[in-house]
């Protein structure tokens, strides 16, 4: 949240907006589903928070994640073998230990102690099964979201926990949110922030084939073999995930040809996978990955020499896919996409050599929402 808001604020500044206009821009973008007072606090304090983290040993590299955005994303630099969030956690842990903070590992909290309208501690159990009771002046819930719990996704959101998968197995199962709800804490806004992705036999997570699911020049079709969106939505990964997730079966196919394959290999990708695969990365291993996926008869990656063969390979109606393909190539030739008004810069003909299809699935970076708080970040009751 901190980095996303800072990024939105800096992006708004790059458009020549004042701080007040930046705040309005962010509220408009969220469709006013956010708490306006808390959002304002976030905007006003975001830069100070970044400076505070930097002062406490967290180093940043400012990067660009797509051609449409300025360099505003604060990527956490590695600390020895620790990367991303682990680098941030270890830097802060070092400072906390110097200040005398005691860490109890393998001792998950399971209950909040609630007395006279105030949380006064926690109950936990260590790895040996011993009950631990800790009394405290204040308790901070820092257990993360609920994205690794399919059961809570089913229960708390409108998504299907089986089909909408987490990007990483971070063991965030909503423990703190559940503990708060059990003692009467208010909660709100539970949902998921989606993005495109793929998996299957012979496919490497976040590898070269996976990266192709984020490319704007692909043609996307659903289970009916029909296009359903302007594919440049890939530049806004959350929106792309939403578009894919509402299709029949919660999946789609991204189709590209040998020309796009060579472009990704030699020139670099047009769209990065967040900060994990930077924009313009050259996919040097994609030939090997394609060979392995096809050899494994991957259910999520197919290749064919014609659009009719590809339709059979991905099990969509041949007539529908042929119509989508012919219409798309006509749009590339006339520089006008009548169906979805796709930017002509990214509407390239798919008629060079072999055709490839990679299955698009809706993954989520993080869950959103949870316990309701005020502007002092204190949880409020119902």
Tab-separated table of N, CA, C and O in Angstrom, residues 72-146:
chain	number	residue	atom	x	y	z
A	72	UNK	N	8.841	5.686	-10.872
A	72	UNK	CA	8.355	6.062	-9.544
A	72	UNK	C	8.255	4.883	-8.583
A	72	UNK	O	7.997	5.078	-7.405
A	73	UNK	N	8.425	3.672	-9.077
A	73	UNK	CA	8.278	2.514	-8.191
A	73	UNK	C	9.547	2.329	-7.363
A	73	UNK	O	10.634	2.214	-7.909
A	74	UNK	N	9.388	2.278	-6.053
A	74	UNK	CA	10.531	2.120	-5.155
A	74	UNK	C	10.783	0.628	-4.915
A	74	UNK	O	10.126	-0.008	-4.089
A	75	UNK	N	11.743	0.081	-5.654
A	75	UNK	CA	12.104	-1.321	-5.523
A	75	UNK	C	13.132	-1.466	-4.411
A	75	UNK	O	14.146	-0.764	-4.387
A	76	UNK	N	12.881	-2.359	-3.479
A	76	UNK	CA	13.792	-2.567	-2.361
A	76	UNK	C	15.036	-3.289	-2.864
A	76	UNK	O	14.943	-4.345	-3.491
A	77	UNK	N	16.203	-2.733	-2.587
A	77	UNK	CA	17.454	-3.346	-3.028
A	77	UNK	C	17.762	-4.585	-2.187
A	77	UNK	O	17.393	-4.676	-1.018
A	78	UNK	N	18.472	-5.515	-2.803
A	78	UNK	CA	18.832	-6.749	-2.116
A	78	UNK	C	19.775	-6.461	-0.952
A	78	UNK	O	20.585	-5.524	-0.992
A	79	UNK	N	19.665	-7.278	0.091
A	79	UNK	CA	20.609	-7.268	1.216
A	79	UNK	C	21.233	-8.659	1.269
A	79	UNK	O	20.598	-9.603	1.734
A	80	UNK	N	22.445	-8.761	0.738
A	80	UNK	CA	23.104	-10.059	0.606
A	80	UNK	C	22.183	-10.996	-0.179
A	80	UNK	O	21.827	-10.696	-1.303
A	81	UNK	N	21.752	-12.131	0.419
A	81	UNK	CA	20.897	-13.065	-0.326
A	81	UNK	C	19.418	-12.799	-0.098
A	81	UNK	O	18.575	-13.535	-0.610
A	82	UNK	N	19.076	-11.754	0.640
A	82	UNK	CA	17.675	-11.420	0.884
A	82	UNK	C	17.182	-10.458	-0.201
A	82	UNK	O	17.864	-9.490	-0.538
A	83	UNK	N	15.983	-10.732	-0.733
A	83	UNK	CA	15.443	-9.910	-1.808
A	83	UNK	C	14.050	-9.414	-1.447
A	83	UNK	O	13.343	-9.995	-0.629
A	84	UNK	N	13.657	-8.286	-2.066
A	84	UNK	CA	12.311	-7.716	-1.933
A	84	UNK	C	11.899	-7.579	-0.459
A	84	UNK	O	12.631	-6.998	0.338
A	85	UNK	N	10.746	-8.140	-0.093
A	85	UNK	CA	10.232	-7.977	1.262
A	85	UNK	C	11.165	-8.526	2.322
A	85	UNK	O	11.266	-7.980	3.429
A	86	UNK	N	11.866	-9.610	2.005
A	86	UNK	CA	12.795	-10.188	2.978
A	86	UNK	C	13.932	-9.211	3.294
A	86	UNK	O	14.405	-9.141	4.435
A	87	UNK	N	14.361	-8.449	2.280
A	87	UNK	CA	15.411	-7.456	2.515
A	87	UNK	C	14.919	-6.352	3.436
A	87	UNK	O	15.652	-5.865	4.310
A	88	UNK	N	13.644	-5.943	3.262
A	88	UNK	CA	13.066	-4.918	4.135
A	88	UNK	C	12.943	-5.445	5.566
A	88	UNK	O	13.339	-4.784	6.528
A	89	UNK	N	12.425	-6.656	5.722
A	89	UNK	CA	12.201	-7.223	7.049
A	89	UNK	C	13.514	-7.389	7.811
A	89	UNK	O	13.617	-7.044	8.991
A	90	UNK	N	14.538	-7.918	7.143
A	90	UNK	CA	15.805	-8.152	7.845
A	90	UNK	C	16.473	-6.841	8.253
A	90	UNK	O	17.096	-6.760	9.314
A	91	UNK	N	16.341	-5.810	7.416
A	91	UNK	CA	16.924	-4.509	7.777
A	91	UNK	C	16.260	-3.959	9.034
A	91	UNK	O	16.931	-3.492	9.957
A	92	UNK	N	14.927	-4.020	9.099
A	92	UNK	CA	14.218	-3.503	10.264
A	92	UNK	C	14.431	-4.391	11.489
A	92	UNK	O	14.485	-3.902	12.618
A	93	UNK	N	14.566	-5.689	11.268
A	93	UNK	CA	14.793	-6.598	12.392
A	93	UNK	C	16.120	-6.286	13.078
A	93	UNK	O	16.212	-6.327	14.315
A	94	UNK	N	17.144	-5.979	12.310
A	94	UNK	CA	18.445	-5.629	12.888
A	94	UNK	C	18.323	-4.438	13.829
A	94	UNK	O	18.855	-4.439	14.938
A	95	UNK	N	17.597	-3.412	13.397
A	95	UNK	CA	17.420	-2.220	14.243
A	95	UNK	C	16.583	-2.541	15.475
A	95	UNK	O	16.874	-2.072	16.571
A	96	UNK	N	15.543	-3.357	15.293
A	96	UNK	CA	14.685	-3.695	16.424
A	96	UNK	C	15.452	-4.470	17.490
A	96	UNK	O	15.302	-4.218	18.690
A	97	UNK	N	16.297	-5.391	17.057
A	97	UNK	CA	17.074	-6.177	18.019
A	97	UNK	C	18.058	-5.304	18.784
A	97	UNK	O	18.278	-5.500	19.988
A	98	UNK	N	18.631	-4.306	18.118
A	98	UNK	CA	19.529	-3.369	18.803
A	98	UNK	C	18.785	-2.570	19.862
A	98	UNK	O	19.351	-2.167	20.877
A	99	UNK	N	17.473	-2.346	19.616
A	99	UNK	CA	16.653	-1.603	20.573
A	99	UNK	C	16.059	-2.504	21.648
A	99	UNK	O	15.244	-2.061	22.463
A	100	UNK	N	16.449	-3.791	21.650
A	100	UNK	CA	15.999	-4.689	22.699
A	100	UNK	C	14.710	-5.426	22.429
A	100	UNK	O	14.129	-6.030	23.340
A	101	UNK	N	14.223	-5.399	21.191
A	101	UNK	CA	12.988	-6.116	20.869
A	101	UNK	C	13.257	-7.618	20.861
A	101	UNK	O	14.240	-8.086	20.291
A	102	UNK	N	12.385	-8.386	21.519
A	102	UNK	CA	12.518	-9.837	21.553
A	102	UNK	C	11.619	-10.459	20.490
A	102	UNK	O	10.448	-10.101	20.368
A	103	UNK	N	12.169	-11.387	19.711
A	103	UNK	CA	11.411	-12.073	18.673
A	103	UNK	C	11.163	-13.517	19.096
A	103	UNK	O	12.098	-14.226	19.486
A	104	UNK	N	9.923	-13.937	19.033
A	104	UNK	CA	9.565	-15.324	19.334
A	104	UNK	C	9.201	-16.011	18.023
A	104	UNK	O	8.109	-15.830	17.489
A	105	UNK	N	10.145	-16.783	17.493
A	105	UNK	CA	9.914	-17.464	16.226
A	105	UNK	C	9.109	-18.736	16.458
A	105	UNK	O	9.093	-19.304	17.546
A	106	UNK	N	8.411	-19.190	15.408
A	106	UNK	CA	7.600	-20.406	15.464
A	106	UNK	C	6.621	-20.359	16.643
A	106	UNK	O	6.391	-21.363	17.311
A	107	UNK	N	6.089	-19.161	16.887
A	107	UNK	CA	5.151	-18.969	17.999
A	107	UNK	C	3.983	-18.118	17.513
A	107	UNK	O	3.873	-16.935	17.862
A	108	UNK	N	3.118	-18.680	16.694
A	108	UNK	CA	2.024	-17.873	16.145
A	108	UNK	C	0.972	-17.527	17.184
A	108	UNK	O	0.571	-18.380	17.984
A	109	UNK	N	0.542	-16.268	17.167
A	109	UNK	CA	-0.571	-15.845	18.009
A	109	UNK	C	-1.851	-16.476	17.484
A	109	UNK	O	-1.997	-16.697	16.280
A	110	UNK	N	-2.775	-16.773	18.391
A	110	UNK	CA	-4.045	-17.348	17.956
A	110	UNK	C	-5.259	-16.650	18.548
A	110	UNK	O	-6.373	-16.839	18.079
A	111	UNK	N	-5.043	-15.804	19.593
A	111	UNK	CA	-6.167	-15.132	20.235
A	111	UNK	C	-5.730	-13.769	20.747
A	111	UNK	O	-4.637	-13.639	21.312
A	112	UNK	N	-6.576	-12.758	20.568
A	112	UNK	CA	-6.334	-11.449	21.167
A	112	UNK	C	-6.985	-11.416	22.549
A	112	UNK	O	-8.112	-11.872	22.720
A	113	UNK	N	-6.260	-10.899	23.530
A	113	UNK	CA	-6.825	-10.729	24.871
A	113	UNK	C	-7.586	-9.413	24.898
A	113	UNK	O	-7.005	-8.342	24.684
A	114	UNK	N	-8.886	-9.474	25.104
A	114	UNK	CA	-9.759	-8.303	25.003
A	114	UNK	C	-10.445	-8.064	26.342
A	114	UNK	O	-11.242	-8.894	26.787
A	115	UNK	N	-10.109	-6.955	26.994
A	115	UNK	CA	-10.634	-6.647	28.331
A	115	UNK	C	-11.105	-5.194	28.389
A	115	UNK	O	-10.353	-4.282	28.029
A	116	UNK	N	-12.350	-5.005	28.840
A	116	UNK	CA	-12.901	-3.659	29.033
A	116	UNK	C	-12.770	-2.789	27.776
A	116	UNK	O	-12.374	-1.627	27.839
A	117	UNK	N	-13.075	-3.376	26.628
A	117	UNK	CA	-13.056	-2.617	25.387
A	117	UNK	C	-11.686	-2.314	24.829
A	117	UNK	O	-11.543	-1.465	23.958
A	118	UNK	N	-10.650	-3.023	25.293
A	118	UNK	CA	-9.293	-2.741	24.830
A	118	UNK	C	-8.528	-4.058	24.664
A	118	UNK	O	-8.658	-4.980	25.489
A	119	UNK	N	-7.730	-4.154	23.619
A	119	UNK	CA	-6.857	-5.308	23.439
A	119	UNK	C	-5.631	-5.119	24.327
A	119	UNK	O	-4.917	-4.128	24.202
A	120	UNK	N	-5.401	-6.082	25.226
A	120	UNK	CA	-4.322	-5.935	26.218
A	120	UNK	C	-3.227	-6.987	26.068
A	120	UNK	O	-2.359	-7.101	26.920
A	121	UNK	N	-3.271	-7.762	25.018
A	121	UNK	CA	-2.231	-8.757	24.806
A	121	UNK	C	-2.670	-9.829	23.833
A	121	UNK	O	-3.708	-9.716	23.175
A	122	UNK	N	-1.855	-10.893	23.753
A	122	UNK	CA	-2.154	-12.006	22.851
A	122	UNK	C	-1.856	-13.338	23.527
A	122	UNK	O	-1.027	-13.424	24.435
A	123	UNK	N	-2.554	-14.351	23.047
A	123	UNK	CA	-2.244	-15.721	23.419
A	123	UNK	C	-1.661	-16.406	22.191
A	123	UNK	O	-2.094	-16.169	21.063
A	124	UNK	N	-0.666	-17.257	22.450
A	124	UNK	CA	0.016	-17.923	21.345
A	124	UNK	C	0.387	-19.339	21.761
A	124	UNK	O	0.200	-19.743	22.920
A	125	UNK	N	0.947	-20.090	20.818
A	125	UNK	CA	1.420	-21.444	21.096
A	125	UNK	C	2.735	-21.643	20.360
A	125	UNK	O	2.820	-21.384	19.151
A	126	UNK	N	3.774	-22.075	21.087
A	126	UNK	CA	5.074	-22.252	20.437
A	126	UNK	C	5.157	-23.608	19.753
A	126	UNK	O	4.219	-24.421	19.812
A	127	UNK	N	6.315	-23.867	19.103
A	127	UNK	CA	6.449	-25.079	18.291
A	127	UNK	C	6.474	-26.357	19.116
A	127	UNK	O	6.327	-27.454	18.587
A	128	UNK	N	6.660	-26.213	20.441
A	128	UNK	CA	6.633	-27.386	21.323
A	128	UNK	C	5.243	-27.629	21.912
A	128	UNK	O	5.045	-28.562	22.684
A	129	UNK	N	4.300	-26.750	21.554
A	129	UNK	CA	2.948	-26.905	22.058
A	129	UNK	C	2.664	-26.162	23.340
A	129	UNK	O	1.569	-26.296	23.913
A	130	UNK	N	3.627	-25.386	23.827
A	130	UNK	CA	3.436	-24.618	25.057
A	130	UNK	C	2.549	-23.408	24.802
A	130	UNK	O	2.682	-22.725	23.783
A	131	UNK	N	1.639	-23.136	25.730
A	131	UNK	CA	0.807	-21.944	25.646
A	131	UNK	C	1.601	-20.730	26.114
A	131	UNK	O	2.268	-20.773	27.153
A	132	UNK	N	1.545	-19.665	25.350
A	132	UNK	CA	2.256	-18.419	25.663
A	132	UNK	C	1.227	-17.313	25.837
A	132	UNK	O	0.349	-17.143	24.986
A	133	UNK	N	1.325	-16.567	26.918
A	133	UNK	CA	0.451	-15.417	27.150
A	133	UNK	C	1.312	-14.175	27.300
A	133	UNK	O	2.238	-14.155	28.109
A	134	UNK	N	1.034	-13.159	26.509
A	134	UNK	CA	1.824	-11.921	26.552
A	134	UNK	C	0.880	-10.746	26.774
A	134	UNK	O	-0.070	-10.550	26.007
A	135	UNK	N	1.119	-9.984	27.839
A	135	UNK	CA	0.350	-8.774	28.100
A	135	UNK	C	1.137	-7.571	27.589
A	135	UNK	O	2.365	-7.537	27.662
A	136	UNK	N	0.432	-6.590	27.064
A	136	UNK	CA	1.116	-5.465	26.430
A	136	UNK	C	0.278	-4.204	26.496
A	136	UNK	O	-0.942	-4.254	26.626
A	137	UNK	N	0.961	-3.055	26.435
A	137	UNK	CA	0.254	-1.767	26.380
A	137	UNK	C	-0.443	-1.591	25.027
A	137	UNK	O	-1.463	-0.912	24.940
A	138	UNK	N	0.143	-2.173	23.987
A	138	UNK	CA	-0.439	-2.050	22.644
A	138	UNK	C	-0.124	-3.303	21.852
A	138	UNK	O	0.907	-3.946	22.072
A	139	UNK	N	-1.031	-3.659	20.949
A	139	UNK	CA	-0.845	-4.820	20.080
A	139	UNK	C	-0.984	-4.356	18.632
A	139	UNK	O	-1.966	-3.703	18.275
A	140	UNK	N	0.017	-4.679	17.823
A	140	UNK	CA	-0.016	-4.337	16.396
A	140	UNK	C	-0.285	-5.609	15.601
A	140	UNK	O	0.447	-6.586	15.732
A	141	UNK	N	-1.348	-5.589	14.817
A	141	UNK	CA	-1.632	-6.726	13.950
A	141	UNK	C	-0.849	-6.530	12.653
A	141	UNK	O	-1.122	-5.611	11.884
A	142	UNK	N	0.138	-7.395	12.433
A	142	UNK	CA	0.963	-7.303	11.227
A	142	UNK	C	1.055	-8.640	10.521
A	142	UNK	O	2.123	-9.012	10.029
A	143	UNK	N	-0.048	-9.386	10.485
A	143	UNK	CA	-0.026	-10.747	9.945
A	143	UNK	C	-0.268	-10.810	8.440
A	143	UNK	O	-0.259	-11.894	7.866
A	144	UNK	N	-0.490	-9.666	7.817
A	144	UNK	CA	-0.732	-9.668	6.376
A	144	UNK	C	-2.167	-9.999	6.027
A	144	UNK	O	-3.049	-10.029	6.889
A	145	UNK	N	-2.391	-10.266	4.762
A	145	UNK	CA	-3.741	-10.491	4.263
A	145	UNK	C	-4.173	-11.936	4.359
A	145	UNK	O	-3.690	-12.696	5.194
A	146	UNK	N	-5.074	-12.346	3.462
A	146	UNK	CA	-5.661	-13.679	3.517
A	146	UNK	C	-5.549	-14.409	2.178
A	146	UNK	O	-6.200	-15.424	1.951
